[in-house]
Coordinates of C-alpha atoms and ligand atoms in Angstrom, one line a residue:
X1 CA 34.4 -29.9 -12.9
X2 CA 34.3 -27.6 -9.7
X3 CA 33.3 -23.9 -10.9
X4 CA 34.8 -22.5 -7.6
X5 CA 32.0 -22.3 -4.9
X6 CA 33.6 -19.2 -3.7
X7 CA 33.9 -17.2 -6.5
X8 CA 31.9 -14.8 -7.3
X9 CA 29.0 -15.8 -10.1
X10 CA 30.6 -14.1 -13.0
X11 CA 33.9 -16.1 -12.6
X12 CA 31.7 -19.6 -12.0
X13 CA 29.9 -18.8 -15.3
X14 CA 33.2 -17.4 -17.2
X15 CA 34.3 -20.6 -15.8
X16 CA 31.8 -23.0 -16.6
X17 CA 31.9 -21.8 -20.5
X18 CA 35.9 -22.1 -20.5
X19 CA 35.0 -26.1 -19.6
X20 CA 32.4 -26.3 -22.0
X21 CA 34.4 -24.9 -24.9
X22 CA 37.2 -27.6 -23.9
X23 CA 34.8 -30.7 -23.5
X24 CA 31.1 -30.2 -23.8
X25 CA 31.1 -31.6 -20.8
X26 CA 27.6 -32.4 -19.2
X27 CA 28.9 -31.4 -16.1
X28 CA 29.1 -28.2 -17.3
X29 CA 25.7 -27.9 -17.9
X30 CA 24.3 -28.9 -14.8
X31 CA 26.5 -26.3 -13.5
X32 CA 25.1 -23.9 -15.6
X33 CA 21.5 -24.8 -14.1
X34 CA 22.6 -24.0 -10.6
X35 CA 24.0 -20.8 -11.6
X36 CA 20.7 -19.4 -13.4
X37 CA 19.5 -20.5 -10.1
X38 CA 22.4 -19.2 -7.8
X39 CA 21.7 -15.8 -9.6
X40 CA 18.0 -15.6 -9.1
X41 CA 18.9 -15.8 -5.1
X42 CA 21.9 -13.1 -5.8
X43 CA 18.8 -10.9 -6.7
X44 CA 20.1 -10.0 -10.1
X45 CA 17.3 -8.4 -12.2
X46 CA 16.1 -10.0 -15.2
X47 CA 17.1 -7.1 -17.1
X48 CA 20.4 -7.5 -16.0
X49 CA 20.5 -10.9 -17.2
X50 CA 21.6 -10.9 -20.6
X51 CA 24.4 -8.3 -20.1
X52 CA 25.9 -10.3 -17.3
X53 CA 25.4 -13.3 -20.1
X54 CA 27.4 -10.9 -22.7
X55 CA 30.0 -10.1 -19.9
X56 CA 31.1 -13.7 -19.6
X57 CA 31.0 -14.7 -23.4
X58 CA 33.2 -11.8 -23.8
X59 CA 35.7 -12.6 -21.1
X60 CA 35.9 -16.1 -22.7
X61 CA 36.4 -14.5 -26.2
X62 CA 39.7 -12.4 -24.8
X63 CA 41.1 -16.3 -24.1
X64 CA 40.3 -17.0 -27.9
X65 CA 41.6 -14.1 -29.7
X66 CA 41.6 -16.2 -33.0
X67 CA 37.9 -17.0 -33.4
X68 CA 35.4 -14.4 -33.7
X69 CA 33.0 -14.0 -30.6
X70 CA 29.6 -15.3 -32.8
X71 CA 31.4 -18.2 -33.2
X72 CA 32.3 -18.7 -29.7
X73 CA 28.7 -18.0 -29.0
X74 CA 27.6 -20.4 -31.4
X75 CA 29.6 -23.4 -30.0
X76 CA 28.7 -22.7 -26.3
X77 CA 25.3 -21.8 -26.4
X78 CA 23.7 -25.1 -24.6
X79 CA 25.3 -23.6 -21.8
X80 CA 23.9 -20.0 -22.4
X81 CA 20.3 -21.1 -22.9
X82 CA 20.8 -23.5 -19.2
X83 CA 21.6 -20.7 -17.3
X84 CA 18.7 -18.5 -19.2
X85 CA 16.1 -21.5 -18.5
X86 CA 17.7 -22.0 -15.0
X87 CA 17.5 -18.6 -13.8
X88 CA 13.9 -18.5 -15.8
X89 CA 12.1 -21.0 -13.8
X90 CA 14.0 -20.0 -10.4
X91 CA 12.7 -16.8 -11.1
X92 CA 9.0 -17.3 -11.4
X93 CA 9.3 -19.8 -8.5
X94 CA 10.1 -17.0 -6.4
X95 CA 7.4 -14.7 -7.7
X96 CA 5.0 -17.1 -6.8
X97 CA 5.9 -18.2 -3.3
X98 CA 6.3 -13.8 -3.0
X99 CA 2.9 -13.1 -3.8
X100 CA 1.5 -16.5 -2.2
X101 CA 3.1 -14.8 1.3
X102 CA 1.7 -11.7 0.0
X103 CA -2.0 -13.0 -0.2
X104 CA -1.4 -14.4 3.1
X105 CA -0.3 -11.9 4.8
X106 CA -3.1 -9.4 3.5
X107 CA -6.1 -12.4 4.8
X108 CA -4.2 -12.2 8.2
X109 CA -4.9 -8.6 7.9
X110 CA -8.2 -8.3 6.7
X111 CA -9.6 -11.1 9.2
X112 CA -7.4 -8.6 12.4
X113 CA -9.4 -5.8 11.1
X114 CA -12.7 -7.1 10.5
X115 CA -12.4 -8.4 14.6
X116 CA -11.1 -5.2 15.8
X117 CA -13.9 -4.3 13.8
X118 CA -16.7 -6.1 15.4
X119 CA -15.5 -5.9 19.0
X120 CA -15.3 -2.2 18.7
X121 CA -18.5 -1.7 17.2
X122 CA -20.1 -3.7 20.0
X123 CA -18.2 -1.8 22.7
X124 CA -19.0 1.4 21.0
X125 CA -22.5 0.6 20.7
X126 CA -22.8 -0.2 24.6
X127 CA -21.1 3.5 25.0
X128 CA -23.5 5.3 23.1
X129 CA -26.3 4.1 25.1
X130 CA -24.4 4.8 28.2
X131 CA -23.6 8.6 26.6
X132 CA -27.2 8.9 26.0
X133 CA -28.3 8.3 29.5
X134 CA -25.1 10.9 30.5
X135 CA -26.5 13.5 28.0
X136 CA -30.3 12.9 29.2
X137 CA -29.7 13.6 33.2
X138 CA -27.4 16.3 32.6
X139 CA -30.1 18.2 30.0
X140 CA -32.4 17.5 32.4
X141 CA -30.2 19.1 35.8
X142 CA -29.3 21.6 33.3
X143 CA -33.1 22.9 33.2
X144 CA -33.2 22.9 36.7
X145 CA -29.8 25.0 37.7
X146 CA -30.3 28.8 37.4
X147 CA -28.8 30.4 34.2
X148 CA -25.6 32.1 35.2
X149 CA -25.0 29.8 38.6
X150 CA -21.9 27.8 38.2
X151 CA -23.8 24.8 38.0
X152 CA -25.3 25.9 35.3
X153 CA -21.9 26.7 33.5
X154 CA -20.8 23.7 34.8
X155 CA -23.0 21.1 33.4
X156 CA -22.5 23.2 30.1
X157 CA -19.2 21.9 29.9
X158 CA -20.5 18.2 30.9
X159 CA -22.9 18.6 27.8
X160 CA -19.9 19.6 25.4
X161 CA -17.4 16.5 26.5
X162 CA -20.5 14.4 26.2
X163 CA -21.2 15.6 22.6
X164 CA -17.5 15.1 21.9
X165 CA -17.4 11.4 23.3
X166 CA -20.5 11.0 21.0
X167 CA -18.2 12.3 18.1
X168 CA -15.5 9.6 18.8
X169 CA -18.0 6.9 19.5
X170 CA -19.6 7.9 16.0
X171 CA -16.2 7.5 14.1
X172 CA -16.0 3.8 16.1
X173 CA -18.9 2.8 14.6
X174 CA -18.3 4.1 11.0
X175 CA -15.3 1.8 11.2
X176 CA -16.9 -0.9 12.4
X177 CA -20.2 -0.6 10.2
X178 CA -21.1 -4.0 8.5
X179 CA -24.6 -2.8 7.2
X180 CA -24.6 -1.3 3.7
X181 CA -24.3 2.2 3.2
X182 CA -26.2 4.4 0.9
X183 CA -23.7 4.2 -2.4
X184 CA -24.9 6.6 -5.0
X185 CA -22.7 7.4 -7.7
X186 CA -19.9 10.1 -6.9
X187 CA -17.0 11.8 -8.7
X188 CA -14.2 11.5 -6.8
X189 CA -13.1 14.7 -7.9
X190 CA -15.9 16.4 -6.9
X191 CA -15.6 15.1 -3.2
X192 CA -12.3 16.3 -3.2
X193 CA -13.1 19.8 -4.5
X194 CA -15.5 19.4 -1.7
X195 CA -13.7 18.3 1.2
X196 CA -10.8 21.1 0.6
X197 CA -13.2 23.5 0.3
X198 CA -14.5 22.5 3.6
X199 CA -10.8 21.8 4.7
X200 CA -10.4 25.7 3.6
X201 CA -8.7 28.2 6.2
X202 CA -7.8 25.0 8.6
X203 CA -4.8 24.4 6.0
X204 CA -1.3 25.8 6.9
X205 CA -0.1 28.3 3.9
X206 CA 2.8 26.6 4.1
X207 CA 1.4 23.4 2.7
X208 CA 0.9 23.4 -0.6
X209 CA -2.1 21.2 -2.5
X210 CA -1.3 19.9 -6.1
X211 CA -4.1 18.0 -8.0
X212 CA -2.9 15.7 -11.0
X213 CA -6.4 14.4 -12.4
X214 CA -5.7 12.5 -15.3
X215 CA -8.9 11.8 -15.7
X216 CA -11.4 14.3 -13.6
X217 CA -14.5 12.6 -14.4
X218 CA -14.4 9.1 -12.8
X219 CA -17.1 7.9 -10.8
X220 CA -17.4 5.4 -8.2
X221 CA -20.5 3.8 -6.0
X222 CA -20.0 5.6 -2.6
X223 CA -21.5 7.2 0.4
X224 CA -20.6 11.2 -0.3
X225 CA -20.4 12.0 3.5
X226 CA -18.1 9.0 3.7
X227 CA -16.0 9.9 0.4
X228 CA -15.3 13.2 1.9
X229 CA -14.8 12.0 5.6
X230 CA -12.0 9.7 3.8
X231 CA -10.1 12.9 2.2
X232 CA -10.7 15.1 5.3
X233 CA -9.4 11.8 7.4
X234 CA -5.8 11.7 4.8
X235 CA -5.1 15.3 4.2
X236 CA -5.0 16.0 7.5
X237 CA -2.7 13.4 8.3
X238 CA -0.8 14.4 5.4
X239 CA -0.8 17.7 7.2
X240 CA 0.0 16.6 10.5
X241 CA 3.2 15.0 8.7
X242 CA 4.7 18.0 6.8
X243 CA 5.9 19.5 10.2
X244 CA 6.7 22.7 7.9
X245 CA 7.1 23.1 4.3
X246 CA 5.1 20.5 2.2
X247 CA 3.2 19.4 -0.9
X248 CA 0.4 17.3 -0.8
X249 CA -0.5 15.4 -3.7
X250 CA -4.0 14.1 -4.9
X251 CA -4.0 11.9 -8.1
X252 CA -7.0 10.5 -9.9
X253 CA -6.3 8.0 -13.1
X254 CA -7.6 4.5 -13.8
X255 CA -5.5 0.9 -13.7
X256 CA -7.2 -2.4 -15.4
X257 CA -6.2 -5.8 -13.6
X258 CA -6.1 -8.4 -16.2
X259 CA -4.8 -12.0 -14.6
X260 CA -3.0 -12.0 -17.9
X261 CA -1.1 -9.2 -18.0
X262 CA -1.6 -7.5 -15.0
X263 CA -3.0 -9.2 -11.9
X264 CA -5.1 -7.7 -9.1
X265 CA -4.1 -7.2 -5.7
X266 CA -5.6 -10.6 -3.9
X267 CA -9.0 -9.1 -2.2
X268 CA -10.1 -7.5 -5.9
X269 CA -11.4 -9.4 -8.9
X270 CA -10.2 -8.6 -12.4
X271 CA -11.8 -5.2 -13.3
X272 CA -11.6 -1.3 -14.2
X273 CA -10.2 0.4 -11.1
X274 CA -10.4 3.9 -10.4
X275 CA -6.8 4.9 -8.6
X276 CA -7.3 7.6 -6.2
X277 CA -3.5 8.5 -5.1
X278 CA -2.9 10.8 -1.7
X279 CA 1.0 11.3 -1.3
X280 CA 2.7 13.9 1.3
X281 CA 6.2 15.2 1.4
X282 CA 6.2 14.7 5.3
X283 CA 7.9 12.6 7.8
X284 CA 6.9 8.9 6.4
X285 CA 6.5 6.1 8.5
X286 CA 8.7 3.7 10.2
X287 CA 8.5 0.4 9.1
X288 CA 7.9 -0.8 12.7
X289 CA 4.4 0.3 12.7
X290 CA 3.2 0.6 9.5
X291 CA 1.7 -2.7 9.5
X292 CA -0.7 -1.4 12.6
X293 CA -1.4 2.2 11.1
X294 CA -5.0 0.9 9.8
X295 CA -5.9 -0.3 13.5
X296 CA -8.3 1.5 15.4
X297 CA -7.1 3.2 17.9
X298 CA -3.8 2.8 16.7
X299 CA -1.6 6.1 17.1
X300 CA 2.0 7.8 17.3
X301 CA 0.5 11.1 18.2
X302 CA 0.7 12.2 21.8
X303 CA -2.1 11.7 24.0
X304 CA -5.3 14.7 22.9
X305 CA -3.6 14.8 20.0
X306 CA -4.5 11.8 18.1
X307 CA -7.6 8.8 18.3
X308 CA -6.1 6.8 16.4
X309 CA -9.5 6.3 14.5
X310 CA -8.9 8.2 11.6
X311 CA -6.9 5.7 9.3
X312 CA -9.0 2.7 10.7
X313 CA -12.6 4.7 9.6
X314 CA -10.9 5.0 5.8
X315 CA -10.5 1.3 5.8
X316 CA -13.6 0.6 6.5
X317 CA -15.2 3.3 3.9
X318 CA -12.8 1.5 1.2
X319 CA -13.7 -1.8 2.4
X320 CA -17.6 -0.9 2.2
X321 CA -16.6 0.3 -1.5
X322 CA -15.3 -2.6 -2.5
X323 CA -11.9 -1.5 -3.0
X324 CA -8.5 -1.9 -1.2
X325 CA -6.5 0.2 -0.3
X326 CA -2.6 0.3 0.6
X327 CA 0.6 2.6 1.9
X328 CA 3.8 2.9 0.8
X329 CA 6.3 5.3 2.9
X330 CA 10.1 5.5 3.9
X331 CA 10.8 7.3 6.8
X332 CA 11.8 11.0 5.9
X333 CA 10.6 11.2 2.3
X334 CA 7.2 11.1 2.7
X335 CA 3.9 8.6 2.3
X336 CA 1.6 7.9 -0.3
X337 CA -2.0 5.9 0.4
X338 CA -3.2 4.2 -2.7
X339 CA -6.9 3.4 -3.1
X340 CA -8.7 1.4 -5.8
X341 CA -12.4 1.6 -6.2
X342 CA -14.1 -0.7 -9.1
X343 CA -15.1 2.2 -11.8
X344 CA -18.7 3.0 -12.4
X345 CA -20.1 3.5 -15.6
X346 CA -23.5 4.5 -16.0
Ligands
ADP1 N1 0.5 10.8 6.0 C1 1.0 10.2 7.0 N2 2.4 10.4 7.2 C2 3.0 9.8 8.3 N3 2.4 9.0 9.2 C3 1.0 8.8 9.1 C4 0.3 9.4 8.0 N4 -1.0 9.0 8.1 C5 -1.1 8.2 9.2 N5 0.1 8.1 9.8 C6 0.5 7.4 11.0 O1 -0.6 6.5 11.3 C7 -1.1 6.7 12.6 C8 -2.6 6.4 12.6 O2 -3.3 7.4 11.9 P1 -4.8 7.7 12.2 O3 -5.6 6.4 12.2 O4 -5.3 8.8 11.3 O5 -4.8 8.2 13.7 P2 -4.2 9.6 14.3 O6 -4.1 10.6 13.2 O7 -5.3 10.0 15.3 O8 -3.0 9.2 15.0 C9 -0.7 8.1 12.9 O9 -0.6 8.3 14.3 C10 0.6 8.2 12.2 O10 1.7 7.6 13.0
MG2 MG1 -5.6 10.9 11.8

């Protein structure tokens, strides 16, 4: 039997069920197993599977007006289950070789990061000594020019864009920061009560903060500078996003990875997760860069207005935390960073 290459998968399998009712043809079955597979690669949903199934058996009935449809059903269903075992196994297969690429692709990551992460630290480190001897001498000439002079005024200014490059150099080396931190337990919702607070009067009225906290009492191992650094280091990138009008969305709630139900992403183990959620209404993020956004020094601002260190610092607080964290955005509606922290329970 030829089921028609060309036609599209509904005829092959109206087809294919027309032959089999004729003369349970084996042929007819293995062309049953290449449509469940054929289908799979069309991208038809699993949940679309069984009325596309219906669709065909009842386009095959309207040929056999006489019999009633069960029975139709009844005599073709080797065919039926094929395609359903088919398109079954071609299914998973794809799953599997999805997430395999997945995993890989998240290692390639991880090991990018953790270099960038070590070279920058070391070149950071180097810099801070060098900013130290800067700072010193200048403190030093400082004491010696006349109050008032403009050398006086001018190594003020020296002093200031040497405290600033100390700032940035800081930030380097929180991203880059292998040693443990000082974890105690913190509620998340507390840092973020926190960090807006501190955020305060820097916020544009025009952006509006919504909180869903499903549950406001979840409480993770962290550093509490570094938890709030994190939320200082998203909202205002969230802000920076919504050129005008915006929400911006914090949501707290827990997810349990279970390999049976519902596995982890690949760098967690099985476990309680707290889910701390950070979505803005703003411009989103092309899907050129988003796989770089995490870099250090990585940045689409224009130059003074962005390091490029923000995103890459939050990495490395979630990393420290044991948690992962991940983005989702399309360009024009808006992005949404989703952390997960393993839950602590005292
Ligand atoms: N909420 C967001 N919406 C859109 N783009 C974002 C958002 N957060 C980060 N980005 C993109 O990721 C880049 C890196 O962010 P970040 O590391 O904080 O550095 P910076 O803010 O200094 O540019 C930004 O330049 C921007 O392109
Ligand atoms: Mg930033």
């Amino acid at each position: 039997m030829n089921a028609g290459d060309a036609a599209s998968p509904s005829l092959q399998y109206v087809q294919l069920l027309r032959e089999y009712w004729q003369h349970n043809g084996e042929e007819a079955l293995i062309c049953a197993a290449d449509l469940g597979k054929k289908l799979v690669h069309a991208g038809l949903p699993p949940e679309d599977i069984g009325e596309f199934q219906q669709q065909a058996l009842v386009t095959l009935g309207r040929d056999l007006p006489a019999i009633a449809l069960e029975e139709v059903a009844e005599r073709i269903t080797p065919p039926l289950i094929e395609v359903l075992v088919a398109y079954g196994l071609a299914f998973r297969e794809q799953t599997e070789l999805r997430y395999a690429l997945d995993i890989e692709k998240r290692m390639e990551q991880n090991h990018k990061m953790e270099a960038l992460g070590t070279l920058s630290a070391g070149i950071a480190h180097d810099f801070n000594t060098i900013l130290g001897v800067i700072l010193g001498y200048t403190e030093m000439t400082l004491d010696l020019a006349p109050v008032g002079t403009p050398t006086h005024r001018n190594l003020q200014h020296v002093i200031a864009a040497t405290l600033r490059a100390r700032d940035l150099v800081a930030r380097i080396l929180a991203f880059g920061r292998r040693s443990e931190i000082c974890k105690t337990p913190v509620r998340i919702a507390d840092s973020l009560d926190e960090s807006l607070a501190m955020l305060g009067m820097t916020l544009p009225p025009s952006v509006v903060l919504r909180t869903e906290l499903v549950q406001s009492d979840l409480v993770v191992l962290a550093d509490p500078g570094e938890m709030q650094q994190l939320i200082v280091d998203l909202t205002i990138n969230a802000v920076h996003a919504i050129a005008e009008r915006g929400v911006i969305t914090f949501a707290l709630d827990t997810v349990t990875f279970d390999p049976a139900t519902q596995p982890a992403p690949p760098e967690l183990p099985p476990g309680e997760y707290v889910r701390f959620r950070v979505r803005d209404s703003g411009c989103g993020i092309s899907s050129s860069v988003i796989d770089r956004i995490f870099e250090p020094f990585f940045t689409t601002k224009a130059v003074g207005h962005g390091s490029g260190l923000g995103l890459s610092v939050v990495y490395g607080i979630v990393q420290r935390m044991g948690g992962a964290i991940s983005v989702k955005s399309e360009l024009g509606h808006g992005t949404e960073f989703e952390m997960l922290y393993p839950r602590f329970i005292a």
